[in-house]
Short mmCIF file of C-alpha atoms in Angstrom, two decimals:
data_model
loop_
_atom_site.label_atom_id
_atom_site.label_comp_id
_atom_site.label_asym_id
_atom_site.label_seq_id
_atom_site.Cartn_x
_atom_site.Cartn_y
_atom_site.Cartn_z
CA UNK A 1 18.85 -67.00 23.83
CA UNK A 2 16.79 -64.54 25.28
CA UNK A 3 13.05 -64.21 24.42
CA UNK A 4 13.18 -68.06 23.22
CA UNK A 5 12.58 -71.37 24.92
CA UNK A 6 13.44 -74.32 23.42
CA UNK A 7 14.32 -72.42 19.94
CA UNK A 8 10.36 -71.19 20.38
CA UNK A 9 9.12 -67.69 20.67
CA UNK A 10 6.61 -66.63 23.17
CA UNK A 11 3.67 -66.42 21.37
CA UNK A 12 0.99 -67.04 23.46
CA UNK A 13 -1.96 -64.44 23.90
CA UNK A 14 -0.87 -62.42 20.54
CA UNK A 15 -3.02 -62.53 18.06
CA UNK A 16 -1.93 -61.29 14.62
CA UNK A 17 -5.70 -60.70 13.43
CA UNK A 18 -6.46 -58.73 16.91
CA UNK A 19 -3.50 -56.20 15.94
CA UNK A 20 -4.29 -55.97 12.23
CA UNK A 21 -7.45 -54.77 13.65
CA UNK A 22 -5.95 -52.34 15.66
CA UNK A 23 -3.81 -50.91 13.59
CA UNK A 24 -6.41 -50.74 10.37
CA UNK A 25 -8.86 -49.00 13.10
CA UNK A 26 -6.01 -46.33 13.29
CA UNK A 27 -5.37 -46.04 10.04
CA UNK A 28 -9.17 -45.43 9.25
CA UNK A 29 -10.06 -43.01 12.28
CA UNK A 30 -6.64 -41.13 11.17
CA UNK A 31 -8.48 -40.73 7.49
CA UNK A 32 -11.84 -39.75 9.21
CA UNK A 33 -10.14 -37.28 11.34
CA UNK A 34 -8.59 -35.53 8.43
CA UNK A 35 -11.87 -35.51 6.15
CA UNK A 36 -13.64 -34.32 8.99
CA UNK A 37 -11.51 -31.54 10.19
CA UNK A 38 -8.02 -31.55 8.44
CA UNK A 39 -9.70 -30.92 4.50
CA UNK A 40 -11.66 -27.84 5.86
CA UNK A 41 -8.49 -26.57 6.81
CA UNK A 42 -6.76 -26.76 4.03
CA UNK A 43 -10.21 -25.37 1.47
CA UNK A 44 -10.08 -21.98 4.26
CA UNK A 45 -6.06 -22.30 4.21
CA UNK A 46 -6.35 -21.31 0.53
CA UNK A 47 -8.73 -18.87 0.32
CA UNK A 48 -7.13 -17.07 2.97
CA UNK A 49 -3.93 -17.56 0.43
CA UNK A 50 -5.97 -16.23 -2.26
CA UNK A 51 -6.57 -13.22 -0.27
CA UNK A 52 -3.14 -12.71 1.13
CA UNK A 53 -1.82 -12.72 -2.56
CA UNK A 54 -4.74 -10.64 -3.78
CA UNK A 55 -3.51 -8.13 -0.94
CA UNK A 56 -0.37 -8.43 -2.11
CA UNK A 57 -1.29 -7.51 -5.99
CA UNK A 58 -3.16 -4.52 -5.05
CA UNK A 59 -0.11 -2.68 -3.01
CA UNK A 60 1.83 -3.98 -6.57
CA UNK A 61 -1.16 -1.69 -8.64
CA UNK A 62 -1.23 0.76 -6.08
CA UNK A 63 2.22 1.21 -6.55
CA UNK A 64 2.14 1.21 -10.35
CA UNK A 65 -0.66 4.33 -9.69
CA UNK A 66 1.82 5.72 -7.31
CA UNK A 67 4.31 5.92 -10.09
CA UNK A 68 1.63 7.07 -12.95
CA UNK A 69 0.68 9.72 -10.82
CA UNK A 70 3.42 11.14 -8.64
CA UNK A 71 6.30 10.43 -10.94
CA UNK A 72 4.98 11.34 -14.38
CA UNK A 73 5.30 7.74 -15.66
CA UNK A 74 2.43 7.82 -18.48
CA UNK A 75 1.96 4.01 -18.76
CA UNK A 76 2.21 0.81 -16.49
CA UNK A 77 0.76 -2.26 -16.73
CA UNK A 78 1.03 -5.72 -14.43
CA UNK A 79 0.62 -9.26 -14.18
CA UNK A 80 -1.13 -10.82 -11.77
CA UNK A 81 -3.14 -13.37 -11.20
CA UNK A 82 -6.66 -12.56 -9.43
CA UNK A 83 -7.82 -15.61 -7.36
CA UNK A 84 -10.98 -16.80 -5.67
CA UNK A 85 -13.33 -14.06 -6.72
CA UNK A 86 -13.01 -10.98 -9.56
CA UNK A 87 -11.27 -7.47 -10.16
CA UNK A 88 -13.84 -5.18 -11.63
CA UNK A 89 -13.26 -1.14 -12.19
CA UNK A 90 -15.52 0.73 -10.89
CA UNK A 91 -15.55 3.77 -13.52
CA UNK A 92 -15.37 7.03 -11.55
CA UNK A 93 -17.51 8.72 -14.04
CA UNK A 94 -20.84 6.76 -13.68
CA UNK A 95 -20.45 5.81 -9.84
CA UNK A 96 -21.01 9.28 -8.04
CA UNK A 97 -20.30 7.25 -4.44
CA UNK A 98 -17.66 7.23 -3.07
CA UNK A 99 -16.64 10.84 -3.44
CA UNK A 100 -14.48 13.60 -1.39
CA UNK A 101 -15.49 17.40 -0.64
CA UNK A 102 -13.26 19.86 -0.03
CA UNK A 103 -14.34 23.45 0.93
CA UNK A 104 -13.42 26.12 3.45
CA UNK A 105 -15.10 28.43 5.73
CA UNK A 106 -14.76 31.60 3.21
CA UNK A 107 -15.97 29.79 0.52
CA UNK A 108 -12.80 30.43 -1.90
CA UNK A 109 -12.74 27.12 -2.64
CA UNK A 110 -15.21 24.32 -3.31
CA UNK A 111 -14.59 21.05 -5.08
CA UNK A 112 -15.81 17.63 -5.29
CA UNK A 113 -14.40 14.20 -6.76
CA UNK A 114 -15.27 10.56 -7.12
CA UNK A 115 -12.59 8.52 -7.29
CA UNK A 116 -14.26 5.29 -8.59
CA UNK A 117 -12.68 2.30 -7.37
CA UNK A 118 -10.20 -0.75 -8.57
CA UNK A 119 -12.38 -3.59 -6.79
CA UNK A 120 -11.38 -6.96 -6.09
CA UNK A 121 -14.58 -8.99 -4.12
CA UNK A 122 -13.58 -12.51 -3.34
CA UNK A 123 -16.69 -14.57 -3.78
CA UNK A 124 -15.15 -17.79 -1.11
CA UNK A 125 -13.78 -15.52 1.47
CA UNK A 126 -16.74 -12.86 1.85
CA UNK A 127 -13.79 -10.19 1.70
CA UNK A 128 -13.47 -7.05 -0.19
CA UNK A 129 -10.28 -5.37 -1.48
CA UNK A 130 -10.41 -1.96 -2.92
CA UNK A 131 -7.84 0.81 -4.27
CA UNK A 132 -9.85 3.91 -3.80
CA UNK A 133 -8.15 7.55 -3.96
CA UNK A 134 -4.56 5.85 -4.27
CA UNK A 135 -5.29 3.50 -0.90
CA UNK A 136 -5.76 -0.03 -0.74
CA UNK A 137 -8.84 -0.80 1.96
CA UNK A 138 -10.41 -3.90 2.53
CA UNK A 139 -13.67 -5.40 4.58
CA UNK A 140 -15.62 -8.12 4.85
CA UNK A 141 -18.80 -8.02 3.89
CA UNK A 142 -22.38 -7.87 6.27
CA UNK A 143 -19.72 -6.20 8.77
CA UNK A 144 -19.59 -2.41 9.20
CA UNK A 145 -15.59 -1.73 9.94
CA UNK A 146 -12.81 -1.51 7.37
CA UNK A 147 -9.20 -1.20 7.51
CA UNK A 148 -6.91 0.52 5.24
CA UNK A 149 -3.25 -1.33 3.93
CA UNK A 150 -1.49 1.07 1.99
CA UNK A 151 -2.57 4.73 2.88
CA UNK A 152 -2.29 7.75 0.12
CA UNK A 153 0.35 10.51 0.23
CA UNK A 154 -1.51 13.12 1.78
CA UNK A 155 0.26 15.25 3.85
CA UNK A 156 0.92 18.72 6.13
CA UNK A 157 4.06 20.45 5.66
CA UNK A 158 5.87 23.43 7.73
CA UNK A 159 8.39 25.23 5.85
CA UNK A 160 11.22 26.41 8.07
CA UNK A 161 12.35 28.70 5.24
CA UNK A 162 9.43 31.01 4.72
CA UNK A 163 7.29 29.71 7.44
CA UNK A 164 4.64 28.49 5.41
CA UNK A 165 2.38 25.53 6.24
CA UNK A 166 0.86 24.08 3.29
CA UNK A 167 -1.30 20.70 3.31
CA UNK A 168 -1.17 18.76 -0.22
CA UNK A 169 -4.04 16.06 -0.59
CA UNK A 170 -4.27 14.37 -3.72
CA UNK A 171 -7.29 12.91 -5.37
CA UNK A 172 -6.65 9.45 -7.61
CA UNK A 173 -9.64 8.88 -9.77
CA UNK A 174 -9.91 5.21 -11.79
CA UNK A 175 -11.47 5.18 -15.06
CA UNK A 176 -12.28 3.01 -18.00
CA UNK A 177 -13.70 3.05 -21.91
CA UNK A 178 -15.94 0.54 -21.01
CA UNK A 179 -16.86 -2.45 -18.55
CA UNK A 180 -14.12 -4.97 -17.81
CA UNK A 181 -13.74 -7.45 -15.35
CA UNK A 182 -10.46 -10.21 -14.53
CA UNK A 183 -10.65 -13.43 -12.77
CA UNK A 184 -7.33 -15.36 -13.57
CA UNK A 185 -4.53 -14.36 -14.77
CA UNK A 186 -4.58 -11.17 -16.23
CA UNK A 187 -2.37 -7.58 -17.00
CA UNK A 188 -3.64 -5.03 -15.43
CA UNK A 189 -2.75 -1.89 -18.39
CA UNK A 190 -3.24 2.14 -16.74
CA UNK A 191 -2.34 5.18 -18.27
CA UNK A 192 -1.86 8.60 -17.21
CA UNK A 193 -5.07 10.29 -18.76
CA UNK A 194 -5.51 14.64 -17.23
CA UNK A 195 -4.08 15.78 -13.86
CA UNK A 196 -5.40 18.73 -12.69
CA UNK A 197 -3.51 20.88 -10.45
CA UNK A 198 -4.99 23.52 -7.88
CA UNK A 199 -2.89 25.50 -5.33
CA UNK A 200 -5.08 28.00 -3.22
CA UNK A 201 -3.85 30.60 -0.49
CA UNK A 202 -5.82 30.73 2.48
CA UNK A 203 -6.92 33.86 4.61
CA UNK A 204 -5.56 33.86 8.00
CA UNK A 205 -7.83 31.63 10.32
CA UNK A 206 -9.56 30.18 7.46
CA UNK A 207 -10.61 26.33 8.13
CA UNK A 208 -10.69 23.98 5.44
CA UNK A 209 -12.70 20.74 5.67
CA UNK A 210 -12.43 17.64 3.54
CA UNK A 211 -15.28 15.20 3.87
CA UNK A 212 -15.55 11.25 2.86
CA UNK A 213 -19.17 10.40 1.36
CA UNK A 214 -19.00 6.02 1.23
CA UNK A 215 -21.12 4.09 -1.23
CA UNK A 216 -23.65 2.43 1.72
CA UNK A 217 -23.05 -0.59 -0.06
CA UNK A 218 -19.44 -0.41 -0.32
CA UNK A 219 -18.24 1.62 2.94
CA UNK A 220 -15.20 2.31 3.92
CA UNK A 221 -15.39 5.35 6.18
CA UNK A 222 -13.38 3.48 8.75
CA UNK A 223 -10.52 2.93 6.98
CA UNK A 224 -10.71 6.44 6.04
CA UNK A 225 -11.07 7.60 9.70
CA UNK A 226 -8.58 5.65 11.02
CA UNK A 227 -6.28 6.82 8.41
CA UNK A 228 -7.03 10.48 8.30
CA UNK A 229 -7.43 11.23 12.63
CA UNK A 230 -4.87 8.75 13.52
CA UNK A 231 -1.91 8.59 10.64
CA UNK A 232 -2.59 12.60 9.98
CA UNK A 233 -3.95 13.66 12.83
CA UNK A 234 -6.76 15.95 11.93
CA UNK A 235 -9.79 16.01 13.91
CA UNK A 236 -13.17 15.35 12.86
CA UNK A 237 -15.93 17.18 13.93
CA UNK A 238 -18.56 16.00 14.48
CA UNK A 239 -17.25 12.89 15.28
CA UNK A 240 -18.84 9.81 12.73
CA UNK A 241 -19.82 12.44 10.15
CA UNK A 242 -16.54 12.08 8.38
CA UNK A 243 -16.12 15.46 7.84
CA UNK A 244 -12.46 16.22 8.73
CA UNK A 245 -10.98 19.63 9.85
CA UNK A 246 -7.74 20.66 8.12
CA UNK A 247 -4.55 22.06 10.15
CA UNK A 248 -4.23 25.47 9.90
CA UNK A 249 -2.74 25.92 6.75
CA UNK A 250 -1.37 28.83 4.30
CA UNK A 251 -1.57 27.18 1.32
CA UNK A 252 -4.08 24.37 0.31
CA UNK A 253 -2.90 22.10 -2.52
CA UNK A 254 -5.20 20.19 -4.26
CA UNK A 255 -3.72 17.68 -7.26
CA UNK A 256 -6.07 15.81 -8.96
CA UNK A 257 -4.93 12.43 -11.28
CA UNK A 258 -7.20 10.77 -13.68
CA UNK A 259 -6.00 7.22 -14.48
CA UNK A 260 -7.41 5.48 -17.32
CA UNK A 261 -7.46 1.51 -17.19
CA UNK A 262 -6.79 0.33 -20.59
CA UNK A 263 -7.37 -3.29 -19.92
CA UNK A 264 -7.42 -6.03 -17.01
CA UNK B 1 9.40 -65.62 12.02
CA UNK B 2 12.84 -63.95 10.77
CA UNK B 3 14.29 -60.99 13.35
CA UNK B 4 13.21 -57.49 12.10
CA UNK B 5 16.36 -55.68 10.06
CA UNK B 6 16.32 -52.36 11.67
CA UNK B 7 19.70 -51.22 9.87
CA UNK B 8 18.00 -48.76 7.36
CA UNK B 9 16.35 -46.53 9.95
CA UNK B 10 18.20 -43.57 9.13
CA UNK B 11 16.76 -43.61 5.67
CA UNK B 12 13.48 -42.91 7.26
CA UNK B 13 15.01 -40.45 9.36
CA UNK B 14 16.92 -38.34 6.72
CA UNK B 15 13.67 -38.45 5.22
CA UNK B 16 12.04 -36.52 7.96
CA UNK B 17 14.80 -33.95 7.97
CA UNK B 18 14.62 -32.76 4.08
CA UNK B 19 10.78 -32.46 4.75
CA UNK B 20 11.61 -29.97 7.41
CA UNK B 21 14.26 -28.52 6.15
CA UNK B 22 12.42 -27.97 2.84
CA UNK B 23 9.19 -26.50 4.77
CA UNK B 24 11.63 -23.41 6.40
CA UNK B 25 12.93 -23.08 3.28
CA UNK B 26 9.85 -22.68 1.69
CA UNK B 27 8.55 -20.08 4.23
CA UNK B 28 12.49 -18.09 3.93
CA UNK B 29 11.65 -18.21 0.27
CA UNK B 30 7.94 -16.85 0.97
CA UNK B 31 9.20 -13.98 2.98
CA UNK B 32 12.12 -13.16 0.10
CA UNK B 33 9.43 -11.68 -2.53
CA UNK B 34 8.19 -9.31 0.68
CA UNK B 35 11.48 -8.32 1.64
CA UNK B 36 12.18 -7.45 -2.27
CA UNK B 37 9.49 -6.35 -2.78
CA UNK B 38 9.89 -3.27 0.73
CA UNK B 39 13.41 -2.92 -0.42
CA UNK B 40 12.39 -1.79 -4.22
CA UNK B 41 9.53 0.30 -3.00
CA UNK B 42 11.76 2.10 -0.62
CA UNK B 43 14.60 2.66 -3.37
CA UNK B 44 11.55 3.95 -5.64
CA UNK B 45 9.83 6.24 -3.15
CA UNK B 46 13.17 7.94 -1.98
CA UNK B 47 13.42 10.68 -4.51
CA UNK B 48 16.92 11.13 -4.61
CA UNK B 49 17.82 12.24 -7.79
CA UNK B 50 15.05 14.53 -7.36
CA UNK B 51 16.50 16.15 -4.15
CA UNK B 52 19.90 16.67 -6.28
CA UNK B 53 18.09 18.87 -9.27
CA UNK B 54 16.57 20.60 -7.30
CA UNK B 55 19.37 21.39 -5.31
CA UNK B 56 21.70 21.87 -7.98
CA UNK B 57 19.35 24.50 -10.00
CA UNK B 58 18.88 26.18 -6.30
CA UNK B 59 22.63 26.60 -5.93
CA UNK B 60 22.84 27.26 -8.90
CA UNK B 61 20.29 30.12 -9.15
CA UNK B 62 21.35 31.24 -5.77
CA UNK B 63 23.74 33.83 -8.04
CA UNK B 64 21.17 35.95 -8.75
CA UNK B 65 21.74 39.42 -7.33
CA UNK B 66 18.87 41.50 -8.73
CA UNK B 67 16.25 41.12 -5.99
CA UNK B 68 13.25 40.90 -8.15
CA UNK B 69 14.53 37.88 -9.96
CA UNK B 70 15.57 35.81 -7.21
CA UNK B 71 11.89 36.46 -5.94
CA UNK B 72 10.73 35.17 -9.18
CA UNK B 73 13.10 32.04 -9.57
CA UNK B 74 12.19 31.05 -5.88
CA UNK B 75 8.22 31.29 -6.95
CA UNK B 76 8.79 29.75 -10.37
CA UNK B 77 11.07 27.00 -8.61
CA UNK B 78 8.32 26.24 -5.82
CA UNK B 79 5.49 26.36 -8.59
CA UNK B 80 7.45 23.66 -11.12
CA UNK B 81 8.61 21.30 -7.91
CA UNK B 82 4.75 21.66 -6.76
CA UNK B 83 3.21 20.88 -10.56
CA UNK B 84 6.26 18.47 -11.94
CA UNK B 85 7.63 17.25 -8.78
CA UNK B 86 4.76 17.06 -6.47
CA UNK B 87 6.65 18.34 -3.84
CA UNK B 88 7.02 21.68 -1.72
CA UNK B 89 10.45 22.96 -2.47
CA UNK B 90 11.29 26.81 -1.06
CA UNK B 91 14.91 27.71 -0.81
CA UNK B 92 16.21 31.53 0.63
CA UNK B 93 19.66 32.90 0.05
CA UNK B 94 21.58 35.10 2.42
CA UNK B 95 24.60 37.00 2.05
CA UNK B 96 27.57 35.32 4.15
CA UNK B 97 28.73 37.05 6.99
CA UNK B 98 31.85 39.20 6.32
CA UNK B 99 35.19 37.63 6.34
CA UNK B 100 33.61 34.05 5.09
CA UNK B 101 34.89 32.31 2.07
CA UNK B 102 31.42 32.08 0.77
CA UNK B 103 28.83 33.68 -0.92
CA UNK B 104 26.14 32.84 -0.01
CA UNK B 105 24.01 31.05 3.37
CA UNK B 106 21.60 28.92 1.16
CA UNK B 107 18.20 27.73 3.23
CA UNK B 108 16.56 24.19 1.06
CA UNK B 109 13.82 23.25 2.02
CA UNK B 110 12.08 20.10 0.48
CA UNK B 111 8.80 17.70 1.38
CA UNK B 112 7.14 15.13 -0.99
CA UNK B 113 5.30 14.04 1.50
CA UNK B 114 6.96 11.04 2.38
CA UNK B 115 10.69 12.72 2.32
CA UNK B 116 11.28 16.07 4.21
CA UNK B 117 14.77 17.29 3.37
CA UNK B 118 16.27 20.61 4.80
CA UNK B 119 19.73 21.81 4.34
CA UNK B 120 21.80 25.11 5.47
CA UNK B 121 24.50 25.26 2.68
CA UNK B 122 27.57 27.45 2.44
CA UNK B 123 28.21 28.23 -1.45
#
């Protein structure tokens, strides 16, 4: 029989105590290494979860505002659970920042509004997530760029039929009876509360500008830049003052939507 | 010391390859409430019935001989599509030319911003 002599097995230089050692070493530097390193992973791997889904729920309410405002639906309301940090509205009556201008060189029209914001600030993660003026934008915080996720519906529009170019850009404004904030699981309630509608003709060579005025604590001109020169193209002039220059346009369209959270 | 019995690898083995099987499903699964959720966003963004209305009461209103109150329906149909519909709807109406079986050549025009719909119809 191979492997035995004399019905005995080689045995001689192995040392059961020697490889018990050996293999309880492993077993306790494989532990180490996953304290050390691996459980770090996995803390990060969920916040980064919690913002993914947090993300996620605030393209869900940005839809629900999509459908209070440009479909007529007068009530929606949401489940979701907010993780790793809190959902707060940021009434758009009492916070003056951030806010949109709109005027034109013949001063025929002249308007302002603050949208107020839906903000989610995740507390683990350094990361904020807002819906402001129908987008969803997000930054971290201490760091000066921001990104936008779900852009608004503004948009430029040439009219084969009577040749008229019209630009719509529609203002979403958050508002609330009083202070609320969510951080589990909550339903988000909104409700349709006034639109306003305003639909201006323009003098030939007329130039209408719409400017972006952040909260310095809470900026998001970035995401509004990169939204408004690159998805719409308009130009912005100066450049960095975020004051944007409309097409050429006959018709200016401004719509207005104030949308009153009932509850989170 | 008694031979190792080896016979019952494959449980081990099988073992390995539910884990992984069960990890891609969990990521297919992941990816299923995205793909959902894109799919119902699409179906509610594209304003389809909306594009029928309109073009219904357009054809519809396309009838109207006195100038004056086509130019009237075609402002009060691109002021209600601009304040109800949010969209820029304009439509024109032409006489057919001579010998056609039509009426009219109907221009649509129709943008909501993230549809654009134009249409030469015959009616």
């Amino acid at each position: 029989m191979r492997g035995y002599e004399n019905n005995k097995k080689y045995e001689s230089g192995v040392s059961e105590s020697i490889g018990f050692m050996l293999i309880f070493t492993m077993v306790i530097v494989g532990i180490g290494l996953v304290t050390l390193y691996g459980y770090p992973i996995l803390a990060k791997q969920q916040v980064s979860t919690d913002i993914q889904i947090m993300e996620k729920n605030m393209i869900v309410l940005q839809n629900d505002i999509k459908s209070i405002s440009y479909k007529s639906v007068p009530y929606k309301e949401t489940s979701l659970k907010v993780g790793g940090g809190s959902l707060t509205v940021r009434n758009a009556s009492f916070n003056t920042t951030p806010s949109f201008k709109i005027w034109d060189n013949n001063n025929i029209f002249n308007t302002s509004f603050n949208p107020g914001q839906l903000h989610y600030e995740s507390v683990n993660a350094q990361t904020v997530i807002d819906i402001e003026n129908g987008a969803v934008v997000t930054r971290t915080y201490f760091d000066a760029g921001s990104v936008m996720l779900a852009s608004p519906r503004w948009f430029s529009d040439y009219d084969p039929v009577t040749s008229n170019t019209a630009t719509v850009i529609y203002f979403i404004g958050m508002n609330s009876t009083n202070t609320m904030v969510d951080t589990s699981v909550g339903t988000v309630r909104m409700q349709l509360a006034i639109t306003n509608f305003t639909q201006v003709s323009l003098p030939m060579g007329d130039t209408v500008f719409v400017q972006y005025i952040p909260n310095p604590a809470n900026d998001f001109s970035q995401a509004w830049r990169g939204y408004i020169v690159n998805s719409l193209g308009w130009t912005e002039t100066p450049p960095n003052s975020g004051i944007y220059q409309l097409p050429p346009s006959n018709t200016l369209v401004v719509e207005s939507y104030d949308i009153m959270v009932k509850g989170l | 010391m008694a031979r190792l019995n080896d016979d019952a690898q494959w449980i081990v083995l099988m073992g390995f390859i539910v884990s992984f099987a069960l990890f891609f499903l969990a990521i297919v699964v992941n990816q299923s409430t995205v793909v959902g959720q894109t799919t119902a966003e699409g179906v509610i963004e594209f304003p389809k019935n909306d594009i029928i209305d309109v073009r219904n009461e357009i054809l519809f209103s396309s009838g109207i001989v006195n100038p004056t109150n086509l130019t009237d329906v075609k402002n009060d149909i691109s002021s209600i599509g601009l304040a109800r519909k949010m969209a820029i709807i304009s439509f024109n109406a032409t006489p057919a030319p001579p010998g056609s079986s039509y009426k009219n050549v109907i221009l649509i025009h129709y943008n909501n911003g993230v549809t654009a719909y134009n249409e030469t119809a015959n009616y």
